[in-house]
XYZ file of C-alpha atoms in Angstrom:
620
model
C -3.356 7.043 -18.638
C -6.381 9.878 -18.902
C -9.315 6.586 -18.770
C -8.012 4.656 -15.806
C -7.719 7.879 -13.866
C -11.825 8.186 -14.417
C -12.567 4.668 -14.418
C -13.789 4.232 -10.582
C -16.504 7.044 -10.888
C -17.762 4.597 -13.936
C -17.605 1.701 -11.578
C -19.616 3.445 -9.588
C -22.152 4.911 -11.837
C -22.360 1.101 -13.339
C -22.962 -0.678 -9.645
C -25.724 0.077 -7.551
C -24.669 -1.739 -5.023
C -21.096 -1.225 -5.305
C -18.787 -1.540 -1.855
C -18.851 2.285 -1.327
C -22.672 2.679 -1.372
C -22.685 -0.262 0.721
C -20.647 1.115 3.329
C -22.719 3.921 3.504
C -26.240 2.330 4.027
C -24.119 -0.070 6.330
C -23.036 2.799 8.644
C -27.013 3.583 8.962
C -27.739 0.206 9.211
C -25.533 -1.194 11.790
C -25.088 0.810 15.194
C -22.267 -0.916 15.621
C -19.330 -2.333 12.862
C -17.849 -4.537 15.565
C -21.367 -6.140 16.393
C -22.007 -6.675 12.781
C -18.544 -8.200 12.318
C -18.914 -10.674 14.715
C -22.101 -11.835 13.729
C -21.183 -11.936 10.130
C -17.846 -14.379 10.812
C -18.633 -16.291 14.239
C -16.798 -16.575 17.279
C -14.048 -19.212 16.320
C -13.596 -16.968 12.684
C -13.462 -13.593 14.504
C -11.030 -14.528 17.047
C -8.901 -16.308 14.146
C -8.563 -13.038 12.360
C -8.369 -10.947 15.508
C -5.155 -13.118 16.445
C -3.595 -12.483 12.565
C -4.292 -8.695 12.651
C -2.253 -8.498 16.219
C 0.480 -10.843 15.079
C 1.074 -8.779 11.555
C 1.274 -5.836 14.199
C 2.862 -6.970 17.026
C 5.302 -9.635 15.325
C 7.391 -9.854 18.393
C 4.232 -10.784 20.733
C 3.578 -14.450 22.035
C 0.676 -16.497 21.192
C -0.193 -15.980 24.634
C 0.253 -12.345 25.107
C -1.527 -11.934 22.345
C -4.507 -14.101 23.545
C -4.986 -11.635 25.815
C -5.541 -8.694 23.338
C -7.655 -11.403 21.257
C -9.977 -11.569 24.364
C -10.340 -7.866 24.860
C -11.519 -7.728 21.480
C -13.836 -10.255 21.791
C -15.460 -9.194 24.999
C -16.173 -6.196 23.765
C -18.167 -7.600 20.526
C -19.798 -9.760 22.429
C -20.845 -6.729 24.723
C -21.900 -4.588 21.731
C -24.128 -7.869 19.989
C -25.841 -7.803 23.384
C -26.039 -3.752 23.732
C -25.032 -2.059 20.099
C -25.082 1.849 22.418
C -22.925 0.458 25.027
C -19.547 2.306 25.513
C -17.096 2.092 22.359
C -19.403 -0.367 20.230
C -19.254 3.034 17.488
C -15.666 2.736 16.989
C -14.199 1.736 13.744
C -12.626 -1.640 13.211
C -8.976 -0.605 12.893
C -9.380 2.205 15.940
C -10.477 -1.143 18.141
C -7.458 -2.675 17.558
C -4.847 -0.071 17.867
C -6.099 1.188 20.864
C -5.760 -1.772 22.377
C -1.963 -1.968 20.897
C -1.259 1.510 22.567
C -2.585 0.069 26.055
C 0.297 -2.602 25.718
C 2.437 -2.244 28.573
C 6.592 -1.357 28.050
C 4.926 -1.642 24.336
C 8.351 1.018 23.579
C 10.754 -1.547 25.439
C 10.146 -4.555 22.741
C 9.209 -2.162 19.659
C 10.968 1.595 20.337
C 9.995 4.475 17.918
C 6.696 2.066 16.538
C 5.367 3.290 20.117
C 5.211 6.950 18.969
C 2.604 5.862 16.755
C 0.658 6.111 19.455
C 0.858 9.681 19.595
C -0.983 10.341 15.984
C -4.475 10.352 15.175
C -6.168 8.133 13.067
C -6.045 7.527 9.764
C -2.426 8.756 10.516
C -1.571 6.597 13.306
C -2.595 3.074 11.179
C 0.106 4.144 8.271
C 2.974 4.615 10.879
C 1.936 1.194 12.280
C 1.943 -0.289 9.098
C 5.352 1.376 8.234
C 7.106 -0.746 11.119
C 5.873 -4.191 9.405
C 8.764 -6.098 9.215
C 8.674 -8.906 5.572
C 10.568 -11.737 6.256
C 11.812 -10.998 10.062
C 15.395 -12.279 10.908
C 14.496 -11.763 14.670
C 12.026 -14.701 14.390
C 13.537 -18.168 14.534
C 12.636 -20.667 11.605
C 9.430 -22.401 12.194
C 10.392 -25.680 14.118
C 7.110 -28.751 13.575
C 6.754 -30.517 17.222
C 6.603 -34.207 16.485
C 4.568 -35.918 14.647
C 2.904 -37.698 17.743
C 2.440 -34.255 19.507
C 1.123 -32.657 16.974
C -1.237 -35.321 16.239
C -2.514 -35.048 20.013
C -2.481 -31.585 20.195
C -5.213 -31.067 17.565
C -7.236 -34.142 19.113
C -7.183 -32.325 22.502
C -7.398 -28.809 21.584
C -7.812 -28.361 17.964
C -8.672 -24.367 18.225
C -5.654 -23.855 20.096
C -3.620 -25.655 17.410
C -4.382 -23.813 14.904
C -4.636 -20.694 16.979
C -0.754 -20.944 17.204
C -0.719 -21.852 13.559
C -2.566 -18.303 12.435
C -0.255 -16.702 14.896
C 2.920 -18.357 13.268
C 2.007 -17.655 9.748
C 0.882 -13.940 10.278
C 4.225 -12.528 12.243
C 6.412 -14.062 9.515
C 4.171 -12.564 6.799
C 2.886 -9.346 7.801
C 1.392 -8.439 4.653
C -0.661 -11.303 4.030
C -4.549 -11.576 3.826
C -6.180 -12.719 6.546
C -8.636 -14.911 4.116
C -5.502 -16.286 2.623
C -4.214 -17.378 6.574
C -7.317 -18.777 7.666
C -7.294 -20.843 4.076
C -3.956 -22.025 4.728
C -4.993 -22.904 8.563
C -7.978 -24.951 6.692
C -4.679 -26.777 5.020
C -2.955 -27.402 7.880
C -5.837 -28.565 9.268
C -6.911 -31.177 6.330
C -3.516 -32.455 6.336
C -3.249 -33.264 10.551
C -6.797 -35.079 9.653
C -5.444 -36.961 6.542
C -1.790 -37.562 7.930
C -2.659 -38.261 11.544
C -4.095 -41.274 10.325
C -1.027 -41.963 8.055
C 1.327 -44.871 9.109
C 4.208 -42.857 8.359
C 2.862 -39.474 10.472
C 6.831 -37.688 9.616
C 6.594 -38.097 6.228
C 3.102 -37.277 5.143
C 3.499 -33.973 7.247
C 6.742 -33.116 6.053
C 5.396 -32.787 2.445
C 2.097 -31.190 3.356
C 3.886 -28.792 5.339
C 6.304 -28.116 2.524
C 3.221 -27.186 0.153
C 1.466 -24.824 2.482
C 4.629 -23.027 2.951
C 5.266 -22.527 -0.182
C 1.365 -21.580 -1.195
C 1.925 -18.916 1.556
C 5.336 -17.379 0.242
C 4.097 -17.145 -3.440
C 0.546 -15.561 -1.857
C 2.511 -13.306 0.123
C 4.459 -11.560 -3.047
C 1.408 -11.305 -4.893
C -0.601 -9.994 -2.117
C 2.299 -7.660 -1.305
C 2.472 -6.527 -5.171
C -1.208 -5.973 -5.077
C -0.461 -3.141 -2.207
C 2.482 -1.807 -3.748
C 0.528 -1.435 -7.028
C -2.178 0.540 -4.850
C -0.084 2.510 -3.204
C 2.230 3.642 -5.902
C -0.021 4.089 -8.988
C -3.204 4.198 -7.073
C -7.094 2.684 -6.191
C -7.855 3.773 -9.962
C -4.662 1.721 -12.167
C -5.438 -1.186 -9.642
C -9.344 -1.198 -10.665
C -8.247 -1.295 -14.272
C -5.678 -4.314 -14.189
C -8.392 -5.966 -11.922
C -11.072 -5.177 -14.815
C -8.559 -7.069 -17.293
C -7.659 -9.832 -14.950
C -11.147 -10.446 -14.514
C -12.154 -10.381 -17.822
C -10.064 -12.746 -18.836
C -10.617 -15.360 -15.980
C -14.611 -15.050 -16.626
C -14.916 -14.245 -20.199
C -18.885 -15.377 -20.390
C -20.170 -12.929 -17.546
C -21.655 -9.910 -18.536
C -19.711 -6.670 -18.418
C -21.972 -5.028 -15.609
C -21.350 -8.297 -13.092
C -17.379 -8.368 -13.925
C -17.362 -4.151 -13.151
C -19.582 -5.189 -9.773
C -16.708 -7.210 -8.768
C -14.024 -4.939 -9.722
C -16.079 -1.981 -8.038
C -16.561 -4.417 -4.915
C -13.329 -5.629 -4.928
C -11.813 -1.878 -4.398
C -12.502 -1.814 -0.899
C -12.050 -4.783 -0.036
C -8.333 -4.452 -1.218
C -8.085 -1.191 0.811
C -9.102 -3.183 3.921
C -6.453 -5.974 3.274
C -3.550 -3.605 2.292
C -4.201 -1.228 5.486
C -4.335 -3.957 7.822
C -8.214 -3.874 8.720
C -7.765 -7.566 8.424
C -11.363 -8.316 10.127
C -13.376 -6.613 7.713
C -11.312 -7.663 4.532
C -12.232 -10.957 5.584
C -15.768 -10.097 5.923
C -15.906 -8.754 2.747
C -14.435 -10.790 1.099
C -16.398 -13.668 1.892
C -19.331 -11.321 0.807
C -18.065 -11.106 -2.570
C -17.167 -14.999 -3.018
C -20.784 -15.624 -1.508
C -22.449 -13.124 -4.029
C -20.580 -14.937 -6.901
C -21.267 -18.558 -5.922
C -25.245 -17.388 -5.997
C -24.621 -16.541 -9.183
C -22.358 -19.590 -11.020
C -23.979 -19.676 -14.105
C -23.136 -16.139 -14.662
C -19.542 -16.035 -13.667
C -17.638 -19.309 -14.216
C -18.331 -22.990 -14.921
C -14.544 -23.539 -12.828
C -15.729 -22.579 -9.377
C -18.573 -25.035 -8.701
C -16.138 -27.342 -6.240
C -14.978 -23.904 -4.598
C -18.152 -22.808 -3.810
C -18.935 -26.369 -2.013
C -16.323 -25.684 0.415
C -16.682 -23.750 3.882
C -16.868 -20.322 3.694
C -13.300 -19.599 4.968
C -12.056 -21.868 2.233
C -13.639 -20.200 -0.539
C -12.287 -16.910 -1.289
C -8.673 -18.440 -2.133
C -10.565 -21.356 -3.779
C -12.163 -18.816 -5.960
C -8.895 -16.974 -6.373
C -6.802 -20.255 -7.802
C -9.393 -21.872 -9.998
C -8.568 -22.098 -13.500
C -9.779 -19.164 -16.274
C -13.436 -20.365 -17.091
C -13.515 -21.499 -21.697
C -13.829 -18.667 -23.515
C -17.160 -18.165 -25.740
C -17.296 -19.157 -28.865
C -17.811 -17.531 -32.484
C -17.285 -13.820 -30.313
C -17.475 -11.210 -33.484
C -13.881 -9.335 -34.121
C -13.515 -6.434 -32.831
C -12.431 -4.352 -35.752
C -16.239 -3.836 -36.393
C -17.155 -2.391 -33.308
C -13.823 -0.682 -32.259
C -12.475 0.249 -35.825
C -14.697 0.467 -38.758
C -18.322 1.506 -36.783
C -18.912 5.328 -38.102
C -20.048 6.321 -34.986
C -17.176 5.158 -32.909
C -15.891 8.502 -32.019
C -19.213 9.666 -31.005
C -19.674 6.836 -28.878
C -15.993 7.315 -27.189
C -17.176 11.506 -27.213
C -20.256 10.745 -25.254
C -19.295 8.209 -22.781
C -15.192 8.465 -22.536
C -15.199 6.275 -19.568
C -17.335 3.517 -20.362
C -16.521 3.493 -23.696
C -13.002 2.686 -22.396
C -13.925 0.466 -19.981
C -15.715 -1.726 -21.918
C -13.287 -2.082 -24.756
C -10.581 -3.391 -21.671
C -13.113 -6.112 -20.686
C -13.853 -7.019 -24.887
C -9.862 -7.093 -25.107
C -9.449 -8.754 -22.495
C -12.212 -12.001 -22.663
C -10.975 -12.709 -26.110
C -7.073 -13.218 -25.215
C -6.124 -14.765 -21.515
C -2.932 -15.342 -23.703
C -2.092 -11.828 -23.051
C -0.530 -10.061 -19.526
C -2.962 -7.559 -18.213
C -0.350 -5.245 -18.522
C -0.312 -5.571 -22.385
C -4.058 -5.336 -22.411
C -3.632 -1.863 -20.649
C -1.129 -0.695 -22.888
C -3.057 -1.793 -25.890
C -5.618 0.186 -24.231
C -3.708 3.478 -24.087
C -2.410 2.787 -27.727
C -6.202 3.164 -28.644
C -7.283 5.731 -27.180
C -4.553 8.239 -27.912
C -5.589 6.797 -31.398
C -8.846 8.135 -31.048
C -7.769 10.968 -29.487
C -6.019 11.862 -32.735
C -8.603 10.410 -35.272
C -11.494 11.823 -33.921
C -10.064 15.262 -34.577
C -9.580 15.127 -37.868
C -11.890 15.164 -40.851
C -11.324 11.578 -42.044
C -11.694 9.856 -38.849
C -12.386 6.206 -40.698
C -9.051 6.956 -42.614
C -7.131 7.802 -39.416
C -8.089 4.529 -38.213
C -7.530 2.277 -40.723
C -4.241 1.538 -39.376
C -5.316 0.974 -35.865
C -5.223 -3.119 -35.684
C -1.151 -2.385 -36.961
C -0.496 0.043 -34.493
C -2.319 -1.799 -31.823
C 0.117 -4.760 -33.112
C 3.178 -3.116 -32.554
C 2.541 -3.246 -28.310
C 1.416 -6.940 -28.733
C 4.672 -7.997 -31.109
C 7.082 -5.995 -28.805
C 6.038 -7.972 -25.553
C 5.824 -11.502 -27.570
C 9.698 -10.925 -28.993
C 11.353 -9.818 -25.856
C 9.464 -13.497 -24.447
C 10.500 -15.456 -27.303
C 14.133 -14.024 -27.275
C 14.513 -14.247 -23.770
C 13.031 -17.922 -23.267
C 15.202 -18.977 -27.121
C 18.265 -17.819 -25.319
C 17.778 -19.595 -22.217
C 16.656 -23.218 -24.002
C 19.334 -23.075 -26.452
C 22.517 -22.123 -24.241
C 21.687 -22.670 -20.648
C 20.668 -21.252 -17.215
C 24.524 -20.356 -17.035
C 24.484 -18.188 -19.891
C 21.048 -16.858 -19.336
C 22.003 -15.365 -15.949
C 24.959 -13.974 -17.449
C 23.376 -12.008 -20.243
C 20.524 -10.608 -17.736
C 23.494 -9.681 -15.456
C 25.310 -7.943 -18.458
C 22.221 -6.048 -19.287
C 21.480 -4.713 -15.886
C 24.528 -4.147 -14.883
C 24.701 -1.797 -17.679
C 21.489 -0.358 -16.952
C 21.924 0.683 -13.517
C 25.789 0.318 -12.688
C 25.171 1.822 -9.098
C 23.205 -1.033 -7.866
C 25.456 -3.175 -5.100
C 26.832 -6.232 -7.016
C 25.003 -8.659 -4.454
C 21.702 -7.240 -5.122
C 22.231 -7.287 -9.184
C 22.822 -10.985 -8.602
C 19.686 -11.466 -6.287
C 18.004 -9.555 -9.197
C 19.722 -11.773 -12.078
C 18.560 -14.867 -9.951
C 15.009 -13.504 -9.490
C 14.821 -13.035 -13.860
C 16.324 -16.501 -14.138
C 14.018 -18.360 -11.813
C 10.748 -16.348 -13.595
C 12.555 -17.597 -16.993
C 12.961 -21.416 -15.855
C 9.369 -21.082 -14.802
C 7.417 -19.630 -17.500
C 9.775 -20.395 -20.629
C 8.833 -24.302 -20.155
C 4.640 -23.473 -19.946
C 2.984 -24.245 -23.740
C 2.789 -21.152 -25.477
C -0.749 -19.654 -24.755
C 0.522 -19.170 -20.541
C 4.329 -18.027 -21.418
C 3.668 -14.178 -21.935
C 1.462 -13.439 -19.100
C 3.384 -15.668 -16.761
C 6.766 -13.974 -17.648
C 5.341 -10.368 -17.567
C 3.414 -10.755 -14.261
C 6.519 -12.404 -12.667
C 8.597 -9.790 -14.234
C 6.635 -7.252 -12.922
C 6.544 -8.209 -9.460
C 10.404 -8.434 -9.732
C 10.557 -4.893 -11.111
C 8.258 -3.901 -8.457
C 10.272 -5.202 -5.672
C 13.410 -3.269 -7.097
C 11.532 0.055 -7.495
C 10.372 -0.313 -3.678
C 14.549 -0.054 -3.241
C 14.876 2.603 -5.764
C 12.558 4.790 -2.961
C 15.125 4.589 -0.421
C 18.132 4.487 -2.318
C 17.628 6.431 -5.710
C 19.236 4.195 -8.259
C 19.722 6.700 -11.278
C 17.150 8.816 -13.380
C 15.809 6.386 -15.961
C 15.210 3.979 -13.193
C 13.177 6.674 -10.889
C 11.237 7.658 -14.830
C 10.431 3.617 -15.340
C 9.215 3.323 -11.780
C 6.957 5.849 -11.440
C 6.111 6.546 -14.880
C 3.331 4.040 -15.761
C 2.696 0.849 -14.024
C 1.584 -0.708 -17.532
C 4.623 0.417 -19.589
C 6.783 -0.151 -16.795
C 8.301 -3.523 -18.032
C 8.831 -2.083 -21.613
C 10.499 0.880 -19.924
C 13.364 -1.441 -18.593
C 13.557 -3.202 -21.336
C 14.660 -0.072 -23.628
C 16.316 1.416 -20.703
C 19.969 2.228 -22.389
C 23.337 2.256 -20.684
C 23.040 5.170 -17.906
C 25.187 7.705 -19.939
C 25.229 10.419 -16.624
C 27.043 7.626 -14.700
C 30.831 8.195 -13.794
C 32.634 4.628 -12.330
C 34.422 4.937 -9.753
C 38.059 4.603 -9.070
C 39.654 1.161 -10.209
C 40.357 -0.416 -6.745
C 42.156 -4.103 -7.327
C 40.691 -4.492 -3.737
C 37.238 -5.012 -5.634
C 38.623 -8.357 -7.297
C 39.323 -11.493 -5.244
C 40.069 -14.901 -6.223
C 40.506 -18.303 -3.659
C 40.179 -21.770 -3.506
C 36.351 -21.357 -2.970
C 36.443 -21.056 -7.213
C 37.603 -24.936 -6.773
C 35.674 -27.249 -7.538
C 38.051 -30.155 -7.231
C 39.859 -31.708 -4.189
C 41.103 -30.533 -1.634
C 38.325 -27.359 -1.718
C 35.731 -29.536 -3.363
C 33.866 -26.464 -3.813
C 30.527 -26.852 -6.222
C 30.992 -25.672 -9.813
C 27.978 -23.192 -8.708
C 31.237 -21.114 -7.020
C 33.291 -20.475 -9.780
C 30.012 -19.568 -11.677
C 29.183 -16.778 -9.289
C 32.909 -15.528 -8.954
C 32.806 -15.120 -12.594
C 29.480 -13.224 -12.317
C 31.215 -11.010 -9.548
C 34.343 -10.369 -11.756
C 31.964 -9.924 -14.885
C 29.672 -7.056 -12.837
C 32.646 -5.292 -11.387
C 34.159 -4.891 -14.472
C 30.985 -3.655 -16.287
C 30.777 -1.143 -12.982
C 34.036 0.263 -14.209
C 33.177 0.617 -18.117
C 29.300 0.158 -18.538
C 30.271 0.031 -22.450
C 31.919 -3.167 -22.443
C 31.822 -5.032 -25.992
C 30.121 -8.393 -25.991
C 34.139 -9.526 -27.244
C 35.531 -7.857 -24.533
C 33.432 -9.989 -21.657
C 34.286 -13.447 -24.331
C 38.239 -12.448 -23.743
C 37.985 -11.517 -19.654
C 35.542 -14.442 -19.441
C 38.192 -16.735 -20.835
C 41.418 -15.454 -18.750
C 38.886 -16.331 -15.613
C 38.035 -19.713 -16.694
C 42.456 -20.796 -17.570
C 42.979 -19.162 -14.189
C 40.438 -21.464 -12.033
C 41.884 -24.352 -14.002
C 45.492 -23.698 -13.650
C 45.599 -22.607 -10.191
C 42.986 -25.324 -8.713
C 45.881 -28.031 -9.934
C 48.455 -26.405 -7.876
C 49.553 -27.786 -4.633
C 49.551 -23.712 -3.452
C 46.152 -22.429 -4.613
C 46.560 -19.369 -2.821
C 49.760 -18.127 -4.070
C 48.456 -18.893 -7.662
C 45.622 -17.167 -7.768
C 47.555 -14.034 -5.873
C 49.792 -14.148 -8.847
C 47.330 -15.191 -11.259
C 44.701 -13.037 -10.489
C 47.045 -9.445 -10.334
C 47.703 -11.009 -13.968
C 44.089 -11.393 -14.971
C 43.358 -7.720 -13.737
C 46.116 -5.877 -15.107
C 45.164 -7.913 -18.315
C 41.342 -6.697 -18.155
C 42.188 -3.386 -17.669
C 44.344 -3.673 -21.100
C 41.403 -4.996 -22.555
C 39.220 -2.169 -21.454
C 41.667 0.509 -21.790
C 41.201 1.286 -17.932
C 43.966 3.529 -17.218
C 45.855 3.005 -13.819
């Protein structure tokens, strides 16, 4: 979209004191980044973060092998606060720590190709480090709690240490997360040791603390992680613009030159997090949350508590706190935006701002709406304008512009109410099955596993957005949505799925969901061979004794038979799946009565295929 590829030059026309400039009059100002850095976050802070950056790195590394890197670091900011022109105090954050990474003895032993890293230079070398972050590593063994007694003593004794090893826990097994989100979650951890500790039933207060914080870091963790993707797929720019909407909406009575400060601010600070710079991203960030609890009144009458709170607590304080009330009596839009005569001079003369603005207008006036709608209502107007402002009759041209502009908002509202109707009225069941149907048919070359893990993914977004009152259901099931499209177009890199998926991907982040949504049975596909090897069927689809397997099993062997079949004709007839779907079900409750399950469903199931092929005319 031709505005959002402009819009950061108009953040930085509209903020004089936007991140960038900063940076610049910082590099005069400060001798030495490191020096400044430590000042800014403290000894116990800085070494905090300087832990997380070399556990997301070095995920294999002990807490104690790592100390040792952590101490390196340290001693040398200490050594350039005292002297800012001693030896190395001029080198960059991130070139600090990945030196000291390549110094790492037998550093190719535990990590192999990662150590040719080594060999690039910088900026270079930092993206083949980050390209060896392993999400969710299997070669780290579940988190295991000491006891509660242990635990207890531990943070008496040695409470940095404690929740040294804490940092260090969370940031291997989440590589991509924000080092302001870890320390907040350490800040958890450590409220609940001080609340629980005193607790006459230690176990149980712990367990359910414990169980919160994880799951607070696994839902930060896909955010965060869809945050970097977004950047790095679509770019600084698109990321600036769903930021300007997100924004808008959360503080819809601060002024449009604070909410493009934050958004301007907020770019490098997201470069720092998503590259790993971990020290300054927490630095900066705390800037930002500091700058906007000076100014309260202007942004939000929500963050008040947050901005009570430590400064390491703040910034994901900030981040959670509810949407601040909208402003009352705000004048339509139509005026302005539609029916003003000298609204294409004003979009002639200043494209970007023009654009800009009418995002943040959009978006303070409906939080009811995704960001990714507001963006594509956007782009709706200003190819609108683009068209209008041509002609001779520009007010005539735009007379239809609220129904056009409609259209984007009624498509995204109907696929939400049709999708959460169809899931309250026949099930979770039946609501998997349809989304399995659908993609299946979409993208028949995707494993039958991962269309499941995909089906589950839509399903869980469903049960969790389709039950929020009305005003929270759209933007909740198109951000979730997203993210789950996201994650499958990260696959579609590596293994190319088929050409409307590699169009929807990379197309347009905003229009991405509605791409999928119209995406039409892959006509270029050809299914492969019918292999009766693909179909099995054992006493696992039992759920009665002597298998007494959950009804959960026959469920997914139906989804299995149901996908493999669609693999083989992608044009299946809704009556078609009703009849196969049927044989299925009076096979599992024949054969799970007979004293020989196996040989039934041998016999059974041959008859159930050769059957579905009949059904589907699928020759032999």
């Amino acid at each position: 979209m031709k505005w959002v590829t402009l819009i950061s030059f108009l953040f930085l026309l509209n903020s004089a004191t936007s991140r960038n400039l900063q940076r610049v009059a910082r590099g005069a100002e400060h001798k030495s980044e490191i020096a400044h850095r430590y000042e800014d976050l403290h000894e116990e802070t800085f070494k905090a973060v300087s832990m997380i950056t070399f556990a997301q790195y070095l995920q294999k590394c002990s807490y104690d092998g790592l100390s040792k890197l952590v101490k390196d670091v340290v001693d040398l900011a200490q050594k350039c606060v005292a002297n800012k022109d001693a030896p190395d105090c001029d080198k960059p954050m991130p070139t600090i720590f990945l030196d000291e990474i390549c110094q790492v003895e037998k550093l190719r032993d535990s990590y192999g190709a990662m150590a040719d890293c080594c060999s690039k230079a910088d900026p270079e070398r930092n993206e083949c480090f980050l390209s060896f972050k392993v999400h969710q590593p299997d070669f780290i063994q579940p988190y295991q709690r000491p006891a509660s007694d242990v635990v207890c003593k531990e943070y008496q004794d040695d409470r940095v240490s404690l929740l040294g090893h804490f940092v260090h826990s969370v940031a291997r097994r989440n590589p991509f997360l924000y080092a302001p989100t870890i320390v907040s979650l350490a800040a958890d951890y450590e409220h609940a040791l001080q609340t629980c500790c005193k607790e006459s039933d230690v176990d149980a207060c712990l367990d359910e603390k414990a169980t919160t914080i994880k799951e607070k870091a696994k839902k930060m963790s896909v955010k965060q992680q869809y945050v970097c993707g977004v950047r790095s797929k679509f770019g600084e720019r698109v990321l600036q613009a769903d930021k300007l909407a997100r924004l808008s909406q959360k503080y819809p009575k601060t002024p449009f030159s604070e909410i493009l400060k934050i958004v301007s601010d907020l770019k490098g600070v997201y470069k720092e997090c998503c590259e790993g710079d971990m020290i300054e991203c927490m630095d900066d960030m705390a800037e930002i949350m500091t700058y906007m609890c000076s100014k309260q009144d202007v942004f939000s009458s929500k963050i008040g508590h947050c901005c009570e709170k430590p400064v390491v607590e703040r910034s994901q304080c900030i981040i959670e706190a509810e949407f601040d009330d909208k402003p009352e009596n705000l004048p339509s839009l139509v005026e302005k935006y539609v029916e003003d005569k000298e609204v294409c001079k004003s979009f002639e003369a200043g494209h970007d701002a023009f654009m800009s603005e009418f995002v943040y207008e959009h978006a303070r006036r409906h939080p009811e709406f995704s960001t990714q709608l507001i963006l594509r209502i956007a782009k709706g107007y200003e190819t609108l304008l683009e068209k209008c402002c041509k002609t001779d009759n520009s007010a005539e041209c735009l007379g239809n512009a609220k129904e056009e502009l409609n259209k984007h908002i009624k498509e995204t509202q109907d696929v939400v109410k049709t999708n959460c109707d169809l899931l309250t009225a026949h099930g979770e069941k039946e609501f998997l099955k349809a989304l399995l149907i659908r993609y299946t048919k979409k993208m028949p070359q995707v494993s039958t596993d991962t269309l499941l893990e995909i089906g589950k993914k839509m399903t869980a977004v469903g049960n969790k957005c389709c039950q929020l009152p009305e005003d929270r259901r759209l933007p909740c099931s198109e951000g979730y949505l997203s993210i789950v499209i996201q994650d499958m177009c990260r696959r579609q890199e590596t293994t190319p799925i088929n050409d409307n998926v590699s169009h929807c991907c990379s197309d347009s982040y905003s229009y991405r969901r509605p791409c999928f949504t119209a995406m039409g049975v892959d006509t270029k596909y050809v299914p492969p061979a019918f292999n009766p090897e693909m179909f099995s069927f054992d006493e696992k689809l039992c759920s009665a004794p002597p298998c007494s397997a959950p009804p959960a099993e026959q469920e997914l062997g139906q989804m299995k038979l149901l996908v493999n079949l669609i693999k083989r004709k992608p044009q299946m007839t809704e009556e078609q799946i009703t009849t196969i779907a049927t044989g299925f079900t009076a096979m599992v409750d024949k054969c799970c009565k007979q004293p020989d399950i196996e040989t039934c469903f041998g016999e059974e199931g041959a008859n159930l295929i050769v059957q579905s092929r009949a059904t589907l005319g699928i020759g032999a």
